[in-house]
C-alpha cells in the first residue's frame, strides 16, 4: 500500500460556505457533527456580520430536524471548525489544506518503487512496504522436510559404509601403537569414560529434539538440522576413508577382519552399525577406523548450537541456564571421549571447526536474503552445497523467531490462545 499526500489550494468561498453550514458552538444544545442550519439574531461579533452580510440578523435558514430549539451564536475559530467537520481536510497555516490519498495494492507502480518525497505536482509520496502473512514468510513445506530427512539418511548411510570399508584397512594395533598425542601424554586412559560420553549424547539429543518439536516453525528447524547433519556426515565419510590412522585405544574391541569385501558383507555391517545408532554402548559398534573426524563431537557440538539458537526467549534465566548446561555437558562429553581414547585430539579439533563453521555459514546464508543469490561478491555461494541450500531455504525470507507452541491437536486447553489486546 502506498500513501500519497496531495496539497490543494482553496479560496475564501469555501470558508464562507462552511461558515454558513456550521455556526453553532460546540456546547450548543442539539449540536451534531455537521452543524446547525439556522441562525437567528445578530452576531456578537460585528466584524463577522460585516464580512458575511448574508448571515446578518433577520436572515435565517431552515432549522435542521435534529435540533429541538435554536442554537446560540458565538465566535468560532478554525480549530472549532475543523473539530465540527471531521470529514473535511485539514487546513494548513499557509491557507492550504492537505488531502490524503491511498493507492491500493496491486496497482502498477514499478517505476516509482523505492522512491519517496515531494514531486513536482505537489504530491507527497510515502512508500509503505506490503505486509506479508506469516505463512508466506515461514512456509512449512513438509515435503522439503521429508526430503531433508532422506538426505541425512543418505549421509549416515555413506558414513557407515565408509567405516565398513575402512575396517579392513586399519593397521594392526599389536604392530602399530597409537600415534603421539599431547592429550594422551597428560591424562591416563579410562575405559568407562566412553559410556559416560554416549549417555550425555543421548540426553542432549533428546532435549534438542523436544525443543525443536515445540518450536512454532518446527518444519524449518528440522529441515536445517537434517541438512547440516547430512553435510557433515558426507564430509566425514570422505575424510575417514582417504586417511586411515592406527587405533588410538589399546583395549577397544574390534571385530575380526574378513580380508575380503563383498556386497553382502558390506550390507551386513551397515545394518549392524545403523541399528546401534553409531554408539558403542549397545555393543553394535565393533568396527574400527572412524577417526577423522569425530562423530561424537559433531553430535555434541550441533546439539549445543541448536539449543542455543532455537530455545525460547522466556523465561530468560531458565533457558540461559539450559544453554550453559548444554555447553558444559558437551564439553564434558568431548573430554570423556578423549579420556577413553575413543579419538585423537586432532579428530575432535577438526570436528569442532567443521560443525561450527557449517552451522554458522548455513544460518548466515539463511538469515540474509541477499546472500541467497549467487553473484560476483557473494563468495559463500561458491560452496559445493549452495544449490542444495538454495532449494531448501529459498522461500524462507527472514530469520526464524524463537516462538514455541504445543505441537499436538490435543488436549485442546493447550491450544487456547489468549485474545489480542492490541487489536
mmCIF file of C-alpha atoms in Angstrom:
data_model
loop_
_atom_site.group_PDB
_atom_site.id
_atom_site.type_symbol
_atom_site.label_atom_id
_atom_site.label_comp_id
_atom_site.label_asym_id
_atom_site.label_seq_id
_atom_site.Cartn_x
_atom_site.Cartn_y
_atom_site.Cartn_z
ATOM 1 C CA UNK A 1 0.000 0.000 0.000
ATOM 2 C CA UNK A 2 1.302 3.467 -0.922
ATOM 3 C CA UNK A 3 0.323 6.687 0.870
ATOM 4 C CA UNK A 4 0.090 9.989 -1.021
ATOM 5 C CA UNK A 5 -0.345 13.466 0.454
ATOM 6 C CA UNK A 6 -1.792 15.977 -2.031
ATOM 7 C CA UNK A 7 -1.633 19.726 -1.298
ATOM 8 C CA UNK A 8 -4.614 21.653 -2.789
ATOM 9 C CA UNK A 9 -5.113 25.465 -2.688
ATOM 10 C CA UNK A 10 -8.576 26.865 -1.801
ATOM 11 C CA UNK A 11 -10.216 30.289 -1.726
ATOM 12 C CA UNK A 12 -12.496 32.361 0.519
ATOM 13 C CA UNK A 13 -15.710 30.971 -0.985
ATOM 14 C CA UNK A 14 -15.012 27.592 0.562
ATOM 15 C CA UNK A 15 -14.619 29.121 4.051
ATOM 16 C CA UNK A 16 -17.770 31.210 3.697
ATOM 17 C CA UNK A 17 -19.779 28.169 2.708
ATOM 18 C CA UNK A 18 -18.598 26.368 5.819
ATOM 19 C CA UNK A 19 -19.470 29.342 7.990
ATOM 20 C CA UNK A 20 -22.983 29.179 6.649
ATOM 21 C CA UNK A 21 -23.256 25.461 7.319
ATOM 22 C CA UNK A 22 -21.599 25.417 10.752
ATOM 23 C CA UNK A 23 -22.273 28.229 13.143
ATOM 24 C CA UNK A 24 -23.292 26.722 16.478
ATOM 25 C CA UNK A 25 -20.700 26.472 19.249
ATOM 26 C CA UNK A 26 -19.640 23.044 20.457
ATOM 27 C CA UNK A 27 -21.690 23.326 23.614
ATOM 28 C CA UNK A 28 -24.957 24.218 21.926
ATOM 29 C CA UNK A 29 -27.988 22.024 22.552
ATOM 30 C CA UNK A 30 -28.823 19.762 19.684
ATOM 31 C CA UNK A 31 -25.414 20.088 18.158
ATOM 32 C CA UNK A 32 -24.450 17.499 15.541
ATOM 33 C CA UNK A 33 -21.149 16.733 13.887
ATOM 34 C CA UNK A 34 -22.302 18.558 10.775
ATOM 35 C CA UNK A 35 -23.510 21.724 12.483
ATOM 36 C CA UNK A 36 -26.783 23.603 12.522
ATOM 37 C CA UNK A 37 -28.572 25.167 9.595
ATOM 38 C CA UNK A 38 -30.273 28.072 11.403
ATOM 39 C CA UNK A 39 -29.066 31.311 12.841
ATOM 40 C CA UNK A 40 -31.349 33.966 14.224
ATOM 41 C CA UNK A 41 -30.477 37.195 15.802
ATOM 42 C CA UNK A 42 -27.395 39.240 15.449
ATOM 43 C CA UNK A 43 -23.920 38.001 15.999
ATOM 44 C CA UNK A 44 -21.887 39.045 18.973
ATOM 45 C CA UNK A 45 -19.051 39.782 16.611
ATOM 46 C CA UNK A 46 -19.940 42.721 14.330
ATOM 47 C CA UNK A 47 -16.857 42.150 12.202
ATOM 48 C CA UNK A 48 -18.126 38.748 11.119
ATOM 49 C CA UNK A 49 -21.508 40.256 10.271
ATOM 50 C CA UNK A 50 -19.849 42.842 8.106
ATOM 51 C CA UNK A 51 -17.780 40.203 6.366
ATOM 52 C CA UNK A 52 -20.793 37.913 5.840
ATOM 53 C CA UNK A 53 -23.846 40.112 5.169
ATOM 54 C CA UNK A 54 -25.922 37.107 4.149
ATOM 55 C CA UNK A 55 -25.770 35.898 7.773
ATOM 56 C CA UNK A 56 -26.742 39.179 9.459
ATOM 57 C CA UNK A 57 -29.759 39.454 11.762
ATOM 58 C CA UNK A 58 -33.082 38.609 10.279
ATOM 59 C CA UNK A 59 -31.710 36.247 7.651
ATOM 60 C CA UNK A 60 -32.474 32.710 8.776
ATOM 61 C CA UNK A 61 -32.135 29.288 7.281
ATOM 62 C CA UNK A 62 -34.485 26.357 7.812
ATOM 63 C CA UNK A 63 -33.944 24.536 11.078
ATOM 64 C CA UNK A 64 -32.450 21.095 10.910
ATOM 65 C CA UNK A 65 -34.775 18.341 12.157
ATOM 66 C CA UNK A 66 -32.013 17.214 14.513
ATOM 67 C CA UNK A 67 -32.363 20.372 16.580
ATOM 68 C CA UNK A 68 -35.171 20.922 19.072
ATOM 69 C CA UNK A 69 -34.503 24.603 19.694
ATOM 70 C CA UNK A 70 -32.449 27.478 18.381
ATOM 71 C CA UNK A 71 -28.721 27.366 18.899
ATOM 72 C CA UNK A 72 -26.876 30.284 20.365
ATOM 73 C CA UNK A 73 -24.305 32.125 18.320
ATOM 74 C CA UNK A 74 -20.708 32.743 19.220
ATOM 75 C CA UNK A 75 -17.292 33.206 17.696
ATOM 76 C CA UNK A 76 -15.872 30.114 16.033
ATOM 77 C CA UNK A 77 -12.185 29.604 15.485
ATOM 78 C CA UNK A 78 -10.572 27.499 12.773
ATOM 79 C CA UNK A 79 -9.875 24.741 15.307
ATOM 80 C CA UNK A 80 -13.552 24.544 16.291
ATOM 81 C CA UNK A 81 -14.486 24.446 12.657
ATOM 82 C CA UNK A 82 -12.173 21.531 11.988
ATOM 83 C CA UNK A 83 -13.440 19.624 15.008
ATOM 84 C CA UNK A 84 -17.013 20.175 13.914
ATOM 85 C CA UNK A 85 -16.241 18.870 10.422
ATOM 86 C CA UNK A 86 -14.199 15.683 10.913
ATOM 87 C CA UNK A 87 -14.502 14.547 7.303
ATOM 88 C CA UNK A 88 -13.102 17.741 5.813
ATOM 89 C CA UNK A 89 -9.400 18.185 5.015
ATOM 90 C CA UNK A 90 -7.018 19.794 7.479
ATOM 91 C CA UNK A 91 -6.149 23.450 6.826
ATOM 92 C CA UNK A 92 -2.523 24.459 6.982
ATOM 93 C CA UNK A 93 -1.062 27.708 8.229
ATOM 94 C CA UNK A 94 -0.445 28.965 4.707
ATOM 95 C CA UNK A 95 -4.103 28.707 3.689
ATOM 96 C CA UNK A 96 -3.770 25.321 2.007
ATOM 97 C CA UNK A 97 -5.245 22.027 3.000
ATOM 98 C CA UNK A 98 -3.866 18.515 2.711
ATOM 99 C CA UNK A 99 -5.680 15.693 1.012
ATOM 100 C CA UNK A 100 -4.584 12.135 1.764
ATOM 101 C CA UNK A 101 -4.948 9.583 -0.989
ATOM 102 C CA UNK A 102 -4.250 5.872 -0.774
ATOM 103 C CA UNK A 103 -3.170 3.604 -3.555
ATOM 104 C CA UNK A 104 -4.471 0.073 -3.281
ATOM 105 C CA UNK A 105 -2.265 -2.971 -3.521
ATOM 106 C CA UNK A 106 -1.974 -4.491 -6.926
ATOM 107 C CA UNK A 107 -1.584 -1.243 -8.841
ATOM 108 C CA UNK A 108 1.358 -1.000 -11.159
ATOM 109 C CA UNK A 109 3.885 1.411 -9.695
ATOM 110 C CA UNK A 110 7.063 -0.414 -10.519
ATOM 111 C CA UNK A 111 8.638 2.711 -11.941
ATOM 112 C CA UNK A 112 8.071 4.628 -8.703
ATOM 113 C CA UNK A 113 9.099 1.753 -6.417
ATOM 114 C CA UNK A 114 11.668 2.742 -3.854
ATOM 115 C CA UNK A 115 11.140 6.484 -4.433
ATOM 116 C CA UNK A 116 9.514 8.859 -1.961
ATOM 117 C CA UNK A 117 9.346 12.595 -1.433
ATOM 118 C CA UNK A 118 7.650 15.685 -2.866
ATOM 119 C CA UNK A 119 7.004 15.591 -6.597
ATOM 120 C CA UNK A 120 6.673 18.489 -8.999
ATOM 121 C CA UNK A 121 2.849 18.369 -8.963
ATOM 122 C CA UNK A 122 2.710 18.833 -5.191
ATOM 123 C CA UNK A 123 2.153 15.175 -4.340
ATOM 124 C CA UNK A 124 3.937 13.924 -1.251
ATOM 125 C CA UNK A 125 4.519 10.200 -1.704
ATOM 126 C CA UNK A 126 5.416 7.875 1.159
ATOM 127 C CA UNK A 127 6.147 4.235 0.349
ATOM 128 C CA UNK A 128 4.724 1.735 2.819
ATOM 129 C CA UNK A 129 6.004 -1.841 2.386
ATOM 130 C CA UNK A 130 3.438 -4.517 1.790
ATOM 131 C CA UNK A 131 2.598 -6.709 4.751
ATOM 132 C CA UNK A 132 3.328 -10.407 4.362
ATOM 133 C CA UNK A 133 1.456 -13.185 6.003
ATOM 134 C CA UNK A 134 3.294 -15.439 8.401
ATOM 135 C CA UNK A 135 2.602 -18.421 6.137
ATOM 136 C CA UNK A 136 4.462 -16.662 3.342
ATOM 137 C CA UNK A 137 7.489 -15.740 5.438
ATOM 138 C CA UNK A 138 7.760 -19.102 7.213
ATOM 139 C CA UNK A 139 6.368 -21.761 4.851
ATOM 140 C CA UNK A 140 6.142 -25.237 6.324
ATOM 141 C CA UNK A 141 6.955 -27.116 3.099
ATOM 142 C CA UNK A 142 6.633 -30.506 4.697
ATOM 143 C CA UNK A 143 7.793 -32.310 1.572
ATOM 144 C CA UNK A 144 11.114 -30.470 1.784
ATOM 145 C CA UNK A 145 11.489 -31.551 5.403
ATOM 146 C CA UNK A 146 10.896 -35.141 4.299
ATOM 147 C CA UNK A 147 13.500 -34.755 1.555
ATOM 148 C CA UNK A 148 15.961 -33.312 4.103
ATOM 149 C CA UNK A 149 15.390 -36.390 6.264
ATOM 150 C CA UNK A 150 16.192 -38.564 3.254
ATOM 151 C CA UNK A 151 19.382 -36.532 2.814
ATOM 152 C CA UNK A 152 20.506 -37.200 6.388
ATOM 153 C CA UNK A 153 19.660 -40.877 5.933
ATOM 154 C CA UNK A 154 21.833 -40.960 2.813
ATOM 155 C CA UNK A 155 24.687 -39.135 4.577
ATOM 156 C CA UNK A 156 24.587 -41.547 7.506
ATOM 157 C CA UNK A 157 24.481 -44.484 5.114
ATOM 158 C CA UNK A 158 27.567 -43.230 3.309
ATOM 159 C CA UNK A 159 29.377 -42.705 6.618
ATOM 160 C CA UNK A 160 28.763 -46.223 7.940
ATOM 161 C CA UNK A 161 29.555 -47.710 4.513
ATOM 162 C CA UNK A 162 32.869 -45.888 4.562
ATOM 163 C CA UNK A 163 33.565 -47.248 8.055
ATOM 164 C CA UNK A 164 32.751 -50.776 6.865
ATOM 165 C CA UNK A 165 35.406 -50.438 4.184
ATOM 166 C CA UNK A 166 37.952 -48.703 6.439
ATOM 167 C CA UNK A 167 37.733 -51.505 8.997
ATOM 168 C CA UNK A 168 39.665 -53.734 6.610
ATOM 169 C CA UNK A 169 42.482 -51.156 6.298
ATOM 170 C CA UNK A 170 43.101 -50.354 9.949
ATOM 171 C CA UNK A 171 46.708 -51.196 10.949
ATOM 172 C CA UNK A 172 47.105 -53.981 13.457
ATOM 173 C CA UNK A 173 47.223 -52.455 16.935
ATOM 174 C CA UNK A 174 49.678 -55.125 18.068
ATOM 175 C CA UNK A 175 52.144 -53.928 15.449
ATOM 176 C CA UNK A 176 51.330 -50.197 15.228
ATOM 177 C CA UNK A 177 50.947 -48.381 18.557
ATOM 178 C CA UNK A 178 48.806 -45.221 18.895
ATOM 179 C CA UNK A 179 50.172 -42.058 17.365
ATOM 180 C CA UNK A 180 51.752 -39.429 19.644
ATOM 181 C CA UNK A 181 49.056 -37.164 21.080
ATOM 182 C CA UNK A 182 49.504 -34.313 23.535
ATOM 183 C CA UNK A 183 46.310 -35.191 25.416
ATOM 184 C CA UNK A 184 47.445 -38.787 25.880
ATOM 185 C CA UNK A 185 50.683 -37.561 27.451
ATOM 186 C CA UNK A 186 48.902 -35.798 30.336
ATOM 187 C CA UNK A 187 45.855 -37.998 31.008
ATOM 188 C CA UNK A 188 45.752 -41.768 31.501
ATOM 189 C CA UNK A 189 43.240 -43.946 29.670
ATOM 190 C CA UNK A 190 39.839 -44.536 31.327
ATOM 191 C CA UNK A 191 37.703 -47.128 29.535
ATOM 192 C CA UNK A 192 34.330 -46.331 31.172
ATOM 193 C CA UNK A 193 34.558 -42.662 30.115
ATOM 194 C CA UNK A 194 33.265 -43.541 26.616
ATOM 195 C CA UNK A 195 29.988 -44.823 28.099
ATOM 196 C CA UNK A 196 29.565 -41.569 30.031
ATOM 197 C CA UNK A 197 30.122 -39.614 26.842
ATOM 198 C CA UNK A 198 27.491 -41.585 24.934
ATOM 199 C CA UNK A 199 24.942 -41.228 27.756
ATOM 200 C CA UNK A 200 25.395 -37.440 27.553
ATOM 201 C CA UNK A 201 24.950 -37.682 23.769
ATOM 202 C CA UNK A 202 21.610 -39.462 24.170
ATOM 203 C CA UNK A 203 20.329 -36.945 26.735
ATOM 204 C CA UNK A 204 21.449 -33.929 24.683
ATOM 205 C CA UNK A 205 19.898 -35.355 21.521
ATOM 206 C CA UNK A 206 16.530 -35.901 23.202
ATOM 207 C CA UNK A 207 16.493 -32.394 24.709
ATOM 208 C CA UNK A 208 17.343 -30.882 21.336
ATOM 209 C CA UNK A 209 14.602 -32.895 19.655
ATOM 210 C CA UNK A 210 11.996 -31.692 22.174
ATOM 211 C CA UNK A 211 12.985 -28.048 21.775
ATOM 212 C CA UNK A 212 12.662 -28.283 18.000
ATOM 213 C CA UNK A 213 9.412 -30.243 18.263
ATOM 214 C CA UNK A 214 7.800 -27.488 20.342
ATOM 215 C CA UNK A 215 9.103 -24.758 18.042
ATOM 216 C CA UNK A 216 6.383 -22.920 16.127
ATOM 217 C CA UNK A 217 8.301 -23.311 12.853
ATOM 218 C CA UNK A 218 9.488 -26.828 13.601
ATOM 219 C CA UNK A 219 9.481 -27.969 9.980
ATOM 220 C CA UNK A 220 12.024 -25.298 9.034
ATOM 221 C CA UNK A 221 14.270 -26.052 12.020
ATOM 222 C CA UNK A 222 14.109 -29.824 11.470
ATOM 223 C CA UNK A 223 14.955 -29.239 7.825
ATOM 224 C CA UNK A 224 18.029 -27.247 8.758
ATOM 225 C CA UNK A 225 19.191 -29.791 11.312
ATOM 226 C CA UNK A 226 18.816 -32.666 8.845
ATOM 227 C CA UNK A 227 20.731 -30.853 6.112
ATOM 228 C CA UNK A 228 23.610 -29.823 8.374
ATOM 229 C CA UNK A 229 23.986 -33.383 9.701
ATOM 230 C CA UNK A 230 23.855 -34.742 6.163
ATOM 231 C CA UNK A 231 26.596 -32.355 5.020
ATOM 232 C CA UNK A 232 28.852 -33.192 7.966
ATOM 233 C CA UNK A 233 28.449 -36.942 7.612
ATOM 234 C CA UNK A 234 29.100 -36.799 3.876
ATOM 235 C CA UNK A 235 32.337 -34.911 4.523
ATOM 236 C CA UNK A 236 33.221 -37.354 7.304
ATOM 237 C CA UNK A 237 32.759 -40.338 5.010
ATOM 238 C CA UNK A 238 35.414 -38.872 2.714
ATOM 239 C CA UNK A 239 37.997 -37.831 5.333
ATOM 240 C CA UNK A 240 37.623 -41.119 7.166
ATOM 241 C CA UNK A 241 38.281 -43.156 4.038
ATOM 242 C CA UNK A 242 41.201 -41.264 2.493
ATOM 243 C CA UNK A 243 43.449 -41.411 5.589
ATOM 244 C CA UNK A 244 43.369 -44.378 7.968
ATOM 245 C CA UNK A 245 45.030 -43.923 11.349
ATOM 246 C CA UNK A 246 46.220 -46.598 13.803
ATOM 247 C CA UNK A 247 43.970 -47.403 16.736
ATOM 248 C CA UNK A 248 44.071 -44.770 19.483
ATOM 249 C CA UNK A 249 42.993 -47.273 22.159
ATOM 250 C CA UNK A 250 44.802 -50.489 23.015
ATOM 251 C CA UNK A 251 41.798 -52.015 24.828
ATOM 252 C CA UNK A 252 38.891 -51.312 22.430
ATOM 253 C CA UNK A 253 37.422 -54.466 20.859
ATOM 254 C CA UNK A 254 37.443 -54.652 17.059
ATOM 255 C CA UNK A 255 35.705 -57.376 15.062
ATOM 256 C CA UNK A 256 37.982 -59.725 13.079
ATOM 257 C CA UNK A 257 38.799 -58.646 9.557
ATOM 258 C CA UNK A 258 37.303 -60.588 6.661
ATOM 259 C CA UNK A 259 40.197 -59.746 4.301
ATOM 260 C CA UNK A 260 37.612 -59.545 1.502
ATOM 261 C CA UNK A 261 34.770 -57.140 0.850
ATOM 262 C CA UNK A 262 31.543 -58.417 -0.708
ATOM 263 C CA UNK A 263 28.210 -56.601 -1.145
ATOM 264 C CA UNK A 264 26.552 -58.924 1.349
ATOM 265 C CA UNK A 265 29.273 -58.365 3.956
ATOM 266 C CA UNK A 266 29.088 -54.602 3.405
ATOM 267 C CA UNK A 267 25.286 -54.631 3.776
ATOM 268 C CA UNK A 268 25.509 -56.679 6.972
ATOM 269 C CA UNK A 269 27.999 -54.294 8.539
ATOM 270 C CA UNK A 270 25.984 -51.241 7.528
ATOM 271 C CA UNK A 271 22.831 -52.686 9.074
ATOM 272 C CA UNK A 272 24.618 -53.543 12.310
ATOM 273 C CA UNK A 273 26.082 -50.054 12.663
ATOM 274 C CA UNK A 274 22.830 -48.224 11.831
ATOM 275 C CA UNK A 275 20.766 -50.391 14.180
ATOM 276 C CA UNK A 276 23.041 -49.297 17.016
ATOM 277 C CA UNK A 277 22.891 -45.579 16.021
ATOM 278 C CA UNK A 278 26.678 -45.493 15.795
ATOM 279 C CA UNK A 279 27.135 -45.940 19.562
ATOM 280 C CA UNK A 280 29.395 -48.477 21.211
ATOM 281 C CA UNK A 281 27.435 -48.569 24.484
ATOM 282 C CA UNK A 282 24.926 -51.011 22.958
ATOM 283 C CA UNK A 283 27.628 -53.353 21.662
ATOM 284 C CA UNK A 284 26.871 -52.802 17.939
ATOM 285 C CA UNK A 285 29.835 -50.560 17.126
ATOM 286 C CA UNK A 286 32.612 -53.145 16.789
ATOM 287 C CA UNK A 287 34.238 -51.847 13.609
ATOM 288 C CA UNK A 288 37.271 -49.603 13.928
ATOM 289 C CA UNK A 289 38.921 -46.850 11.966
ATOM 290 C CA UNK A 290 36.421 -43.965 12.135
ATOM 291 C CA UNK A 291 38.820 -41.320 13.397
ATOM 292 C CA UNK A 292 38.984 -38.202 11.232
ATOM 293 C CA UNK A 293 36.777 -36.627 12.223
ATOM 294 C CA UNK A 294 34.922 -37.385 15.482
ATOM 295 C CA UNK A 295 31.231 -38.190 15.059
ATOM 296 C CA UNK A 296 30.685 -37.878 18.811
ATOM 297 C CA UNK A 297 31.990 -34.320 18.743
ATOM 298 C CA UNK A 298 29.786 -33.468 15.742
ATOM 299 C CA UNK A 299 26.607 -34.528 17.547
ATOM 300 C CA UNK A 300 27.530 -32.867 20.849
ATOM 301 C CA UNK A 301 28.531 -29.573 19.238
ATOM 302 C CA UNK A 302 25.471 -29.478 16.994
ATOM 303 C CA UNK A 303 23.136 -30.134 19.942
ATOM 304 C CA UNK A 304 24.581 -27.167 21.808
ATOM 305 C CA UNK A 305 24.348 -24.885 18.767
ATOM 306 C CA UNK A 306 20.707 -25.822 18.120
ATOM 307 C CA UNK A 307 19.699 -25.363 21.757
ATOM 308 C CA UNK A 308 21.444 -22.008 21.916
ATOM 309 C CA UNK A 309 19.865 -20.833 18.640
ATOM 310 C CA UNK A 310 16.274 -22.067 18.908
ATOM 311 C CA UNK A 311 15.453 -22.298 22.624
ATOM 312 C CA UNK A 312 12.701 -19.902 23.826
ATOM 313 C CA UNK A 313 13.457 -16.372 24.987
ATOM 314 C CA UNK A 314 11.300 -16.546 28.094
ATOM 315 C CA UNK A 315 11.691 -17.277 30.871
ATOM 316 C CA UNK A 316 15.094 -15.877 30.015
ATOM 317 C CA UNK A 317 17.045 -17.140 33.009
ATOM 318 C CA UNK A 318 15.719 -20.670 32.668
ATOM 319 C CA UNK A 319 16.771 -21.096 29.056
ATOM 320 C CA UNK A 320 20.054 -19.318 29.607
ATOM 321 C CA UNK A 321 20.696 -21.940 32.256
ATOM 322 C CA UNK A 322 19.704 -24.633 29.746
ATOM 323 C CA UNK A 323 22.125 -23.229 27.176
ATOM 324 C CA UNK A 324 25.005 -23.131 29.652
ATOM 325 C CA UNK A 325 24.144 -26.636 30.881
ATOM 326 C CA UNK A 326 24.263 -27.906 27.298
ATOM 327 C CA UNK A 327 27.634 -26.232 26.760
ATOM 328 C CA UNK A 328 29.109 -27.771 29.934
ATOM 329 C CA UNK A 329 27.644 -31.200 29.155
ATOM 330 C CA UNK A 330 29.004 -31.167 25.592
ATOM 331 C CA UNK A 331 32.449 -30.082 26.759
ATOM 332 C CA UNK A 332 32.471 -32.801 29.419
ATOM 333 C CA UNK A 333 31.405 -35.460 26.922
ATOM 334 C CA UNK A 334 34.163 -34.476 24.482
ATOM 335 C CA UNK A 335 36.681 -34.640 27.311
ATOM 336 C CA UNK A 336 35.406 -38.131 28.147
ATOM 337 C CA UNK A 337 35.853 -39.229 24.520
ATOM 338 C CA UNK A 338 39.498 -38.224 24.658
ATOM 339 C CA UNK A 339 39.935 -39.723 28.102
ATOM 340 C CA UNK A 340 38.716 -43.110 26.856
ATOM 341 C CA UNK A 341 40.991 -42.910 23.801
ATOM 342 C CA UNK A 342 37.956 -43.081 21.526
ATOM 343 C CA UNK A 343 39.504 -40.425 19.277
ATOM 344 C CA UNK A 344 42.685 -38.493 18.783
ATOM 345 C CA UNK A 345 42.757 -34.806 19.687
ATOM 346 C CA UNK A 346 43.001 -33.876 16.000
ATOM 347 C CA UNK A 347 39.704 -35.676 15.383
ATOM 348 C CA UNK A 348 37.954 -33.519 17.973
ATOM 349 C CA UNK A 349 39.508 -30.264 16.748
ATOM 350 C CA UNK A 350 38.553 -30.885 13.108
ATOM 351 C CA UNK A 351 35.036 -31.953 14.129
ATOM 352 C CA UNK A 352 34.565 -28.746 16.145
ATOM 353 C CA UNK A 353 35.697 -26.486 13.298
ATOM 354 C CA UNK A 354 33.714 -28.387 10.662
ATOM 355 C CA UNK A 355 30.485 -28.341 12.716
ATOM 356 C CA UNK A 356 30.579 -24.742 13.897
ATOM 357 C CA UNK A 357 31.620 -23.308 10.519
ATOM 358 C CA UNK A 358 28.988 -25.287 8.642
ATOM 359 C CA UNK A 359 26.305 -24.236 11.133
ATOM 360 C CA UNK A 360 27.276 -20.550 11.102
ATOM 361 C CA UNK A 361 27.701 -20.323 7.323
ATOM 362 C CA UNK A 362 24.359 -22.049 6.780
ATOM 363 C CA UNK A 363 22.493 -19.694 9.116
ATOM 364 C CA UNK A 364 24.275 -16.630 7.748
ATOM 365 C CA UNK A 365 23.028 -17.549 4.293
ATOM 366 C CA UNK A 366 19.553 -18.396 5.592
ATOM 367 C CA UNK A 367 19.085 -15.122 7.522
ATOM 368 C CA UNK A 368 20.181 -12.803 4.698
ATOM 369 C CA UNK A 369 18.047 -12.724 1.574
ATOM 370 C CA UNK A 370 20.793 -11.018 -0.449
ATOM 371 C CA UNK A 371 23.147 -13.960 0.147
ATOM 372 C CA UNK A 372 20.726 -16.488 -1.300
ATOM 373 C CA UNK A 373 21.519 -15.257 -4.793
ATOM 374 C CA UNK A 374 24.871 -16.076 -6.395
ATOM 375 C CA UNK A 375 26.903 -13.107 -7.537
ATOM 376 C CA UNK A 376 30.434 -11.801 -8.030
ATOM 377 C CA UNK A 377 30.570 -10.508 -4.431
ATOM 378 C CA UNK A 378 28.881 -13.464 -2.717
ATOM 379 C CA UNK A 379 31.754 -15.855 -2.137
ATOM 380 C CA UNK A 380 29.655 -18.017 0.175
ATOM 381 C CA UNK A 381 27.647 -19.052 -2.871
ATOM 382 C CA UNK A 382 30.704 -20.926 -4.142
ATOM 383 C CA UNK A 383 30.238 -23.709 -1.577
ATOM 384 C CA UNK A 384 29.508 -27.021 -3.268
ATOM 385 C CA UNK A 385 26.298 -27.440 -1.291
ATOM 386 C CA UNK A 386 24.919 -23.955 -2.093
ATOM 387 C CA UNK A 387 22.425 -25.198 -4.757
ATOM 388 C CA UNK A 388 21.037 -27.677 -2.220
ATOM 389 C CA UNK A 389 20.771 -24.933 0.392
ATOM 390 C CA UNK A 390 19.074 -22.567 -2.050
ATOM 391 C CA UNK A 391 16.422 -25.134 -2.879
ATOM 392 C CA UNK A 392 15.525 -25.834 0.747
ATOM 393 C CA UNK A 393 15.781 -22.243 2.055
ATOM 394 C CA UNK A 394 14.688 -20.233 -0.972
ATOM 395 C CA UNK A 395 11.184 -19.471 0.378
ATOM 396 C CA UNK A 396 12.189 -18.570 3.950
ATOM 397 C CA UNK A 397 12.517 -14.804 3.754
ATOM 398 C CA UNK A 398 13.605 -13.735 7.236
ATOM 399 C CA UNK A 399 15.215 -15.077 10.379
ATOM 400 C CA UNK A 400 13.165 -17.695 12.203
ATOM 401 C CA UNK A 401 11.968 -16.233 15.540
ATOM 402 C CA UNK A 402 12.108 -18.031 18.876
ATOM 403 C CA UNK A 403 8.431 -18.905 19.147
ATOM 404 C CA UNK A 404 7.110 -22.130 20.579
ATOM 405 C CA UNK A 405 3.712 -23.787 20.818
ATOM 406 C CA UNK A 406 2.011 -27.055 21.674
ATOM 407 C CA UNK A 407 2.629 -29.357 18.672
ATOM 408 C CA UNK A 408 -0.335 -31.744 19.077
ATOM 409 C CA UNK A 409 -4.052 -31.161 18.364
ATOM 410 C CA UNK A 410 -4.909 -32.383 21.855
ATOM 411 C CA UNK A 411 -5.575 -31.588 24.620
ATOM 412 C CA UNK A 412 -7.490 -28.536 23.451
ATOM 413 C CA UNK A 413 -6.775 -26.460 26.534
ATOM 414 C CA UNK A 414 -3.115 -26.286 25.497
ATOM 415 C CA UNK A 415 -4.151 -24.891 22.121
ATOM 416 C CA UNK A 416 -6.098 -21.954 23.575
ATOM 417 C CA UNK A 417 -4.652 -18.641 22.539
ATOM 418 C CA UNK A 418 -5.150 -15.511 24.665
ATOM 419 C CA UNK A 419 -7.069 -12.658 22.982
ATOM 420 C CA UNK A 420 -5.116 -9.988 21.206
ATOM 421 C CA UNK A 421 -5.314 -6.910 23.444
ATOM 422 C CA UNK A 422 -3.624 -4.727 20.848
ATOM 423 C CA UNK A 423 -6.423 -5.047 18.298
#
